[in-house]
PDB file of C-alpha atoms and ligand atoms in Angstrom:
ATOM      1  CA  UNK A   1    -126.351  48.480 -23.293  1.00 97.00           C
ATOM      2  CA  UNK A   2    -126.845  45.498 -21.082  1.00 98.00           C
ATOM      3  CA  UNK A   3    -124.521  44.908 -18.998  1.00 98.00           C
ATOM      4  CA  UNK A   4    -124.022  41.637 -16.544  1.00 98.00           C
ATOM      5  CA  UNK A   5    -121.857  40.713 -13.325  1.00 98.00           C
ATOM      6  CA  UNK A   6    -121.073  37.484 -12.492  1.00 98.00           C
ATOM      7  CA  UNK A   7    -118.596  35.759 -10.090  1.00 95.00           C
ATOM      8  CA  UNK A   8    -118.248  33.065  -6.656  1.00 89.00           C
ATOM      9  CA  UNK A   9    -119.900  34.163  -3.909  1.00 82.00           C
ATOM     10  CA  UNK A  10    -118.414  36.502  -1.991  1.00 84.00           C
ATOM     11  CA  UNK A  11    -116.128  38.323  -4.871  1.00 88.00           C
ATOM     12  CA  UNK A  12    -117.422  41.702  -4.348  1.00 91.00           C
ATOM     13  CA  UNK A  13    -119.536  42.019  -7.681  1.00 95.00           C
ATOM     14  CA  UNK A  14    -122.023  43.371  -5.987  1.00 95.00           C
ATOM     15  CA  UNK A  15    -120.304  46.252  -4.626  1.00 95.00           C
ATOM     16  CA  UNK A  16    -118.761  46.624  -8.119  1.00 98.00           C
ATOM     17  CA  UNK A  17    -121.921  46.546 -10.145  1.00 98.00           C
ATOM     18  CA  UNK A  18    -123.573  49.315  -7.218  1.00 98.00           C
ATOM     19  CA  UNK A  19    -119.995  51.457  -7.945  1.00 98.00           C
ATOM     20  CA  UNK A  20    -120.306  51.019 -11.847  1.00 98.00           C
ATOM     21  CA  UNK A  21    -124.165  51.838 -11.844  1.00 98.00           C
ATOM     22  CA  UNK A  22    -123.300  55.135  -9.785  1.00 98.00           C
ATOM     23  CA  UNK A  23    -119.841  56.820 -11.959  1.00 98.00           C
ATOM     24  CA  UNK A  24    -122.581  55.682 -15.244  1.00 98.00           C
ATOM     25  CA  UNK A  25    -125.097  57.801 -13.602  1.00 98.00           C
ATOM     26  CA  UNK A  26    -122.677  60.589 -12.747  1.00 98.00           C
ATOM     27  CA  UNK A  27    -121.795  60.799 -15.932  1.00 96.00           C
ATOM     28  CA  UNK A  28    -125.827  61.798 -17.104  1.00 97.00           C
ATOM     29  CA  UNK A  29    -126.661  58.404 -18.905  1.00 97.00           C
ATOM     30  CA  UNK A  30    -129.810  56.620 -17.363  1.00 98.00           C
ATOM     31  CA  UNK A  31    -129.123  53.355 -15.176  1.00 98.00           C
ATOM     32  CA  UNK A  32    -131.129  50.737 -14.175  1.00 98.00           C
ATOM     33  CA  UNK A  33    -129.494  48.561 -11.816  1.00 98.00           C
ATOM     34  CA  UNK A  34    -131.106  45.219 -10.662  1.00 98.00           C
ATOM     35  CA  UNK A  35    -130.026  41.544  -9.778  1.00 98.00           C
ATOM     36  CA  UNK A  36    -130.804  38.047 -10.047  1.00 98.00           C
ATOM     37  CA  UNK A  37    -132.901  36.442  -8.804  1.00 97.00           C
ATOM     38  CA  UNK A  38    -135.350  38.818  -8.602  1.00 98.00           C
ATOM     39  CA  UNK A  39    -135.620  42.284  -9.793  1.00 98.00           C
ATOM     40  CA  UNK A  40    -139.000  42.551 -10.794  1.00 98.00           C
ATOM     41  CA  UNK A  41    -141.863  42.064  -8.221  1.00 98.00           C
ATOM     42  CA  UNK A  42    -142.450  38.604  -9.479  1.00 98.00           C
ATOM     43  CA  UNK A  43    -138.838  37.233  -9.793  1.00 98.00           C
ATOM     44  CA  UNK A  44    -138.592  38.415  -6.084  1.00 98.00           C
ATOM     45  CA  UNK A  45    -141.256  36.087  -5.265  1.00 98.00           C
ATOM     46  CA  UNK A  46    -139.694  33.188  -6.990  1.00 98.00           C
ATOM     47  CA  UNK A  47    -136.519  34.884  -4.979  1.00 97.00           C
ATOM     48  CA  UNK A  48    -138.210  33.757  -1.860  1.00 96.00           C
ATOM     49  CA  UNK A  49    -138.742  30.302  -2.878  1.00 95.00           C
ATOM     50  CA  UNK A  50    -135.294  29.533  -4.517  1.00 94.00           C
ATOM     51  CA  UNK A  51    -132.974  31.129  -1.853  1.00 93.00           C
ATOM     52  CA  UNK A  52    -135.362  30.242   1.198  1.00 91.00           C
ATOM     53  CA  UNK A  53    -135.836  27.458   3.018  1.00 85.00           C
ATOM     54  CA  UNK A  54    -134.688  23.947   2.890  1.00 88.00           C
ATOM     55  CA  UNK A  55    -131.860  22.785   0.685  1.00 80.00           C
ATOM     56  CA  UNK A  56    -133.524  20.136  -0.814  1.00 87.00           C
ATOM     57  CA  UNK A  57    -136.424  21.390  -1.457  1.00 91.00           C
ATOM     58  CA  UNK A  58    -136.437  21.565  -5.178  1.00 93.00           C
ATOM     59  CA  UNK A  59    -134.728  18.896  -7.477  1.00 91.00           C
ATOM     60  CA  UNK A  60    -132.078  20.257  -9.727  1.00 90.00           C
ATOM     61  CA  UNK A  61    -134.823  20.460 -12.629  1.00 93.00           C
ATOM     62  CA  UNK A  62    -137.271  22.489 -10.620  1.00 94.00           C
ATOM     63  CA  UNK A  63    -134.973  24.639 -10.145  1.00 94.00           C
ATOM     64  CA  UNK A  64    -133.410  25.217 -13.127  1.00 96.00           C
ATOM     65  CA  UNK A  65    -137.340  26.230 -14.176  1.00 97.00           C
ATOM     66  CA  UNK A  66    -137.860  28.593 -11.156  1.00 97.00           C
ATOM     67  CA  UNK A  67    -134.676  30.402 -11.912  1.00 98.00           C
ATOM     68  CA  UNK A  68    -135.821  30.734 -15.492  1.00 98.00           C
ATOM     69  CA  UNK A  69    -139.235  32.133 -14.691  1.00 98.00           C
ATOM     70  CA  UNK A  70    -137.759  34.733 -12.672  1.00 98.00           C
ATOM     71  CA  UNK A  71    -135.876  35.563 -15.316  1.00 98.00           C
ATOM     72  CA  UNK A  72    -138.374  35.634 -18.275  1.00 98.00           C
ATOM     73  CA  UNK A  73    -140.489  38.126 -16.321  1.00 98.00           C
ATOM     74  CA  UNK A  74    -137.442  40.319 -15.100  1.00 98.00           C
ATOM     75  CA  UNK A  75    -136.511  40.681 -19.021  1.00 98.00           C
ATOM     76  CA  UNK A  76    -140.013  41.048 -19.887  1.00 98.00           C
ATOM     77  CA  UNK A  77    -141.104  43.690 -16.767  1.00 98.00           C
ATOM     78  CA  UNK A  78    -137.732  45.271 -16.030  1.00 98.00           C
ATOM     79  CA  UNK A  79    -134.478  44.678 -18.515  1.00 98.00           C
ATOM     80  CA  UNK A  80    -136.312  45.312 -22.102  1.00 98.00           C
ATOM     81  CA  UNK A  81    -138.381  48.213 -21.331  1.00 98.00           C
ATOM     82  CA  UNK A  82    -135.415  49.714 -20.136  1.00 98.00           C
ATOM     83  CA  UNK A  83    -133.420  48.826 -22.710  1.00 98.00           C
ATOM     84  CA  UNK A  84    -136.063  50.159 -25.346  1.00 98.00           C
ATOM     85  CA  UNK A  85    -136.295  53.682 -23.558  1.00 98.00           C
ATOM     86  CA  UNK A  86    -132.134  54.026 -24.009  1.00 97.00           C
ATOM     87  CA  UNK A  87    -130.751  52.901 -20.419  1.00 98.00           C
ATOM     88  CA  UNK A  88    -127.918  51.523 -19.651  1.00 98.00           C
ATOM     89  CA  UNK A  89    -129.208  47.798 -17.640  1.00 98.00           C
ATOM     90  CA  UNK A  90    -126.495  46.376 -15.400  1.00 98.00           C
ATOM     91  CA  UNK A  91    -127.789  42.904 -13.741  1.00 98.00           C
ATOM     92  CA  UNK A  92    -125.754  41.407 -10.724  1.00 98.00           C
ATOM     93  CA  UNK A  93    -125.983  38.056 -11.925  1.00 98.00           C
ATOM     94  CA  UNK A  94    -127.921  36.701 -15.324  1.00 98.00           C
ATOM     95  CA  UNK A  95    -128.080  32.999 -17.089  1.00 98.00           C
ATOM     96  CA  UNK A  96    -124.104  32.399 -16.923  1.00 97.00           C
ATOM     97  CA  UNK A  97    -125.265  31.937 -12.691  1.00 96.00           C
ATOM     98  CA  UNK A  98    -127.525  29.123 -14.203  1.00 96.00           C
ATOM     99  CA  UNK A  99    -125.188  27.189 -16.379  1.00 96.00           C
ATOM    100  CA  UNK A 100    -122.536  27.932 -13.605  1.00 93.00           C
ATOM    101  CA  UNK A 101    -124.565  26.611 -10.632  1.00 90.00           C
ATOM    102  CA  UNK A 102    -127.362  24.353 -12.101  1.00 92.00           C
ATOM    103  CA  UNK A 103    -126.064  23.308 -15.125  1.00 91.00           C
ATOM    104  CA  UNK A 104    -122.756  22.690 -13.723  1.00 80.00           C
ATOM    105  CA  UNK A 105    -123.072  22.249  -9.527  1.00 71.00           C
ATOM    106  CA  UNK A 106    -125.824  20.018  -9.592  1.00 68.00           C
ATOM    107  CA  UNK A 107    -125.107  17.343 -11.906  1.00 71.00           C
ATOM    108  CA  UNK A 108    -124.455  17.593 -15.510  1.00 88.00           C
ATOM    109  CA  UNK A 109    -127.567  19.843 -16.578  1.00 95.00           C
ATOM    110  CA  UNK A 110    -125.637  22.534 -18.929  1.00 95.00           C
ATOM    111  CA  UNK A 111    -127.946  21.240 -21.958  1.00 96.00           C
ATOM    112  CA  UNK A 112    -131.286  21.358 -20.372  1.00 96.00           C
ATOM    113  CA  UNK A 113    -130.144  25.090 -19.378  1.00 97.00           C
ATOM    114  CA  UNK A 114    -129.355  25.872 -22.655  1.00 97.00           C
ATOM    115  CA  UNK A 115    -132.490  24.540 -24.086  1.00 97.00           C
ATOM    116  CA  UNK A 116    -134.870  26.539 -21.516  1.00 97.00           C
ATOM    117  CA  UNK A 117    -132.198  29.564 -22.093  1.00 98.00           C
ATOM    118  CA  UNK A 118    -132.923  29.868 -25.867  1.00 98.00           C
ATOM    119  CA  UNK A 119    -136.718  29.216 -25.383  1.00 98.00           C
ATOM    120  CA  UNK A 120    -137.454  31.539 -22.871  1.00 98.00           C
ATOM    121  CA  UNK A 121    -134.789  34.083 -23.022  1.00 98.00           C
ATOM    122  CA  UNK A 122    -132.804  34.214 -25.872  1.00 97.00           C
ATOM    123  CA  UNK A 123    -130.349  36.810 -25.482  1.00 97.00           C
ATOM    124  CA  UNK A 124    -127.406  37.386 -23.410  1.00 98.00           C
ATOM    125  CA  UNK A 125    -126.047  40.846 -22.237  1.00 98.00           C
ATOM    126  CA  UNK A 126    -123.655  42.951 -24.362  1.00 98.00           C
ATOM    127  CA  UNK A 127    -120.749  42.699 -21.760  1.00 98.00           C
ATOM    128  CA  UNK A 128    -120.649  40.071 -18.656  1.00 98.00           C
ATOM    129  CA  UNK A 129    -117.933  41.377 -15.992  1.00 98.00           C
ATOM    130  CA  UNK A 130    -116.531  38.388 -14.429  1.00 98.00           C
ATOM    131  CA  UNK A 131    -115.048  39.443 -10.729  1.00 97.00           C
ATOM    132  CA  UNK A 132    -112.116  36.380 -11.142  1.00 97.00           C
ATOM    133  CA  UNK A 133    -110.743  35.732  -7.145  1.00 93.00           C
ATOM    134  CA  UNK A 134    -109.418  33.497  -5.191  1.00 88.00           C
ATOM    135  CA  UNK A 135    -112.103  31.144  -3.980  1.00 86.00           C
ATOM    136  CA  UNK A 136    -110.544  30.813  -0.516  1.00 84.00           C
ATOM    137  CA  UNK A 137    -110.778  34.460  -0.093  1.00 81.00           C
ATOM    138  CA  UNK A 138    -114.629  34.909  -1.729  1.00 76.00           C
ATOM    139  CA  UNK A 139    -115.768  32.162   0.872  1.00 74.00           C
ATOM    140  CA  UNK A 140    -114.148  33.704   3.643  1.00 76.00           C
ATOM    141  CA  UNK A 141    -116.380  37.316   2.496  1.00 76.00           C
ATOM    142  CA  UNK A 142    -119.399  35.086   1.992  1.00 74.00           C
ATOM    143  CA  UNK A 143    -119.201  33.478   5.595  1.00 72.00           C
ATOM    144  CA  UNK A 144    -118.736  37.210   6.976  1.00 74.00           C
ATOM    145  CA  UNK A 145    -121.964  38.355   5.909  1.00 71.00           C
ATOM    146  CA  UNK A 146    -124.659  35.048   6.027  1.00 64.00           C
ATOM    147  CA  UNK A 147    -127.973  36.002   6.012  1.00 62.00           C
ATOM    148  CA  UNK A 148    -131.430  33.400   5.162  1.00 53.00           C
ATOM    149  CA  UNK A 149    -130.558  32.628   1.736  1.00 55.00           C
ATOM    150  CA  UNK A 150    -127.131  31.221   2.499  1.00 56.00           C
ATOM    151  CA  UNK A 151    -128.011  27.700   1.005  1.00 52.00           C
ATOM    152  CA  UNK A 152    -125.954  28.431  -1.722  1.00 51.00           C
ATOM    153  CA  UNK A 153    -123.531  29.490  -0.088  1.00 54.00           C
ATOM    154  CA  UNK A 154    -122.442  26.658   1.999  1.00 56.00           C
ATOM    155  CA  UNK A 155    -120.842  24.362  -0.934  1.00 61.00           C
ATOM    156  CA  UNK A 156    -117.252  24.445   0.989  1.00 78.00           C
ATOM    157  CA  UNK A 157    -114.138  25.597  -1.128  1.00 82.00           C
ATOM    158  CA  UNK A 158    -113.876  22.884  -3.531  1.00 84.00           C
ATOM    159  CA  UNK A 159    -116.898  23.599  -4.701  1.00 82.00           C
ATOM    160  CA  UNK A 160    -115.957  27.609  -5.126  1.00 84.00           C
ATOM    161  CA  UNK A 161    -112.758  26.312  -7.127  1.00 88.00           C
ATOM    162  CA  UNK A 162    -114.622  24.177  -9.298  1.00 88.00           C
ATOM    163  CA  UNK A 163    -117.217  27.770  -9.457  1.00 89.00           C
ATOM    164  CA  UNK A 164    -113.964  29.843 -10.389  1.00 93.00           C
ATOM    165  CA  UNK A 165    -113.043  27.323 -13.379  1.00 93.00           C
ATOM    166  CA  UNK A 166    -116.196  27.336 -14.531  1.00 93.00           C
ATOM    167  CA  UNK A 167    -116.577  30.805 -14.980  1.00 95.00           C
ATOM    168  CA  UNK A 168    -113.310  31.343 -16.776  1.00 96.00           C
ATOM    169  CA  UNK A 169    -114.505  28.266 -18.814  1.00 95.00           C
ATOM    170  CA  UNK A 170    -117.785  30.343 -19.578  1.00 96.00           C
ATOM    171  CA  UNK A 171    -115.289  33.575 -20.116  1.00 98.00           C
ATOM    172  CA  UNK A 172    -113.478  31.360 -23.091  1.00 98.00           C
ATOM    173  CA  UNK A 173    -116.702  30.262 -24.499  1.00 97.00           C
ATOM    174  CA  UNK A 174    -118.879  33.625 -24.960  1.00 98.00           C
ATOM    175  CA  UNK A 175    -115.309  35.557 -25.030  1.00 98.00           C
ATOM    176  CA  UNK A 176    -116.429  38.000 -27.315  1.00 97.00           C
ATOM    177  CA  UNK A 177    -119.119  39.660 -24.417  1.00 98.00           C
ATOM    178  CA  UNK A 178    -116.729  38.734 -21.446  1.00 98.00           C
ATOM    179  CA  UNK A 179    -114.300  40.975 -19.474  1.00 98.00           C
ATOM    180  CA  UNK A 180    -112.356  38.974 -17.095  1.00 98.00           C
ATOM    181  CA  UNK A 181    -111.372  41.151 -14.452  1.00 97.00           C
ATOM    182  CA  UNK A 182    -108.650  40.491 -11.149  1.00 96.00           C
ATOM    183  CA  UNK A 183    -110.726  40.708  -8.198  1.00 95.00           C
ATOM    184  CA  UNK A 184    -108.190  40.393  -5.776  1.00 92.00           C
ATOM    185  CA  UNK A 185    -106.998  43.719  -6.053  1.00 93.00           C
ATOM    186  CA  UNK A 186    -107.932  46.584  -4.207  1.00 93.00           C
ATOM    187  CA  UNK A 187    -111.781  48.153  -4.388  1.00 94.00           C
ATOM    188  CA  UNK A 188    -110.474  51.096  -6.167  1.00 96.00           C
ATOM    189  CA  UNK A 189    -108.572  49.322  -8.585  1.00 97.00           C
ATOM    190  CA  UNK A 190    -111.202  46.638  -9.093  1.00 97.00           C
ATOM    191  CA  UNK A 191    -113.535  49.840 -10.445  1.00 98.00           C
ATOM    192  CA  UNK A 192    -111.679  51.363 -12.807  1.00 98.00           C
ATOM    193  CA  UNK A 193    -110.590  48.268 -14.557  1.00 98.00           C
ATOM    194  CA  UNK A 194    -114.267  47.432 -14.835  1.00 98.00           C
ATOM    195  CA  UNK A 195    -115.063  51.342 -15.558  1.00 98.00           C
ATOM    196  CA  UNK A 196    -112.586  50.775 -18.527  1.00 98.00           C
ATOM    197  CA  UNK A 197    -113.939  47.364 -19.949  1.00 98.00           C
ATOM    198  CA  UNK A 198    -117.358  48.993 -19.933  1.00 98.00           C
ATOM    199  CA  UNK A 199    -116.216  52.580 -22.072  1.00 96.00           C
ATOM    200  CA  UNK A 200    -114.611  50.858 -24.488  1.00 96.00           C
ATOM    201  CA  UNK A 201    -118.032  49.390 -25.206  1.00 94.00           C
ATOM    202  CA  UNK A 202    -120.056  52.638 -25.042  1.00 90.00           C
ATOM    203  CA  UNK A 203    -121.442  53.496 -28.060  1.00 80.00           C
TER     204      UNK A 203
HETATM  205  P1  TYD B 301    -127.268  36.628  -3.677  1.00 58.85           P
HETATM  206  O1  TYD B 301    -127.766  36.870  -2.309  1.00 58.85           O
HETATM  207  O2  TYD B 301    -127.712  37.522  -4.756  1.00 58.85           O
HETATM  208  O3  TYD B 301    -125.716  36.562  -3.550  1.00 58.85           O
HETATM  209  P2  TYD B 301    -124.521  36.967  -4.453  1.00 58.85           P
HETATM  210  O4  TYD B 301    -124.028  38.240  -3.860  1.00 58.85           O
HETATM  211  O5  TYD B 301    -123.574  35.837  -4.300  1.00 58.85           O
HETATM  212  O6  TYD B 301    -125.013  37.118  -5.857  1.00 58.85           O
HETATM  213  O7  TYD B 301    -127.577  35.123  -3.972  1.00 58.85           O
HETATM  214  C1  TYD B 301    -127.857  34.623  -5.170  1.00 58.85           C
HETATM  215  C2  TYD B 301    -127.545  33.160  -5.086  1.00 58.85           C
HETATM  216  O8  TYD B 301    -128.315  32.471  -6.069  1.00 58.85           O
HETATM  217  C3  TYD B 301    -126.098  32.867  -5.364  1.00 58.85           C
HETATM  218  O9  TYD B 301    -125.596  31.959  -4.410  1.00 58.85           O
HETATM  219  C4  TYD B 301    -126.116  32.200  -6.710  1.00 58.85           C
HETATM  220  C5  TYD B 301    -127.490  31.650  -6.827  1.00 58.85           C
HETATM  221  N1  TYD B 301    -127.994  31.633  -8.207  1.00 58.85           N
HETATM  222  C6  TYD B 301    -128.163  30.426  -8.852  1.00 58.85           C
HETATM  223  O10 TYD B 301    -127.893  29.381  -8.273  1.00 58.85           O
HETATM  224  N2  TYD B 301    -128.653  30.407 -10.131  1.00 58.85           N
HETATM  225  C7  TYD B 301    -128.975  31.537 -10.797  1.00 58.85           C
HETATM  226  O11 TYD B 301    -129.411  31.491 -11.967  1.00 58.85           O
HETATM  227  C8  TYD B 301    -128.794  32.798 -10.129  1.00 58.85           C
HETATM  228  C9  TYD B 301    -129.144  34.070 -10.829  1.00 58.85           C
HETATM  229  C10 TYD B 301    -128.302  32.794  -8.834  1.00 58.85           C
END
């Protein structure tokens, strides 16, 4: 089972996906539990040169390819063996963070996405767990903790509203592999709504 997270900066996914990966692995089935960009030695590379550095340093094309590299080898190195020896993948972020924030943030690119999407990758995960919050709230969490790659992270609130429509947009599209799930709620409560999205897809 593959399993994604997705959500605005700053909605907690992370912490989610960590607290998902860890009840999965109490439970005896094998987890592998990685993140985008990145999570295979290459993809960490192209990591570097996507979240580092200055903003305009790629055009919205460029970077629409970068992302998609690192995620061609991180299927190809990390997500399908995995998959093929029976664990259960869960990936903080996968290609709905590329329609959201290069096919939608930086001009109207959704279609070359796609295109590059089903050339390169060609599958999405079995579930996507969207952390829905307030955007006000996620940006205030995001300023808290800035580190080097916060050039995404400074697009302002309108730009995190216009992120949190988008991803409930992207929840109506693909419904069938989305779980929409109320991140303003409490940590605790947050995890077992998510816990209970993923077991009624367990085989
Ligand atoms: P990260 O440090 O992983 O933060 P977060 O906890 O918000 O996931 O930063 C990843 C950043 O990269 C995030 O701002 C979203 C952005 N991103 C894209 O723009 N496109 C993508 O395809 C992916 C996977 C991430």
């Amino acid at each position: 089972m593959f399993i994604s997270f997705e959500g605005i900066d700053g909605s907690g996914k992370s912490t989610q996906a960590r607290r998902l990966a860890d009840r999965l692995r109490g439970m005896g089935h094998g987890v592998v539990l990685t993140r985008e960009p990145g999570g295979s030695p290459g993809a960490e590379e192209i990591r570097k040169l996507v979240l580092e550095g200055d903003p305009d340093r790629w055009s919205a094309e460029t970077e629409i390819l970068l992302f998609t590299a690192a995620r061609r080898d991180h299927l190809e190195r990390t997500i399908q063996p995995a998959l093929e020896a029976g664990q259960i993948v869960i990936c903080d972020r996968f290609a709905d963070s590329t329609r959201m924030y290069q096919g939608i943030s930086r001009g109207d690119l959704r279609g070359t996405v796609d295109a590059l999407h089903e050339l390169m990758i060609g599958r999405d995960p079995d579930l996507t767990v969207l952390i829905d919050m307030d955007p006000e709230k996620g940006l205030s969490r995001a300023k808290a903790r800035q580190t080097a790659e916060e050039r995404f992270e400074d697009f302002g609130l309108e730009l995190q509203r216009r992120m949190r429509a988008g991803f409930l947009a992207l929840a109506e599209e693909f419904a069938p592999r989305f779980a929409v799930i109320d991140g303003d709620a409490a940590p605790e409560v947050v995890a077992e709504a998510v816990f209970a999205a993923v077991e009624a897809r367990l085989p």
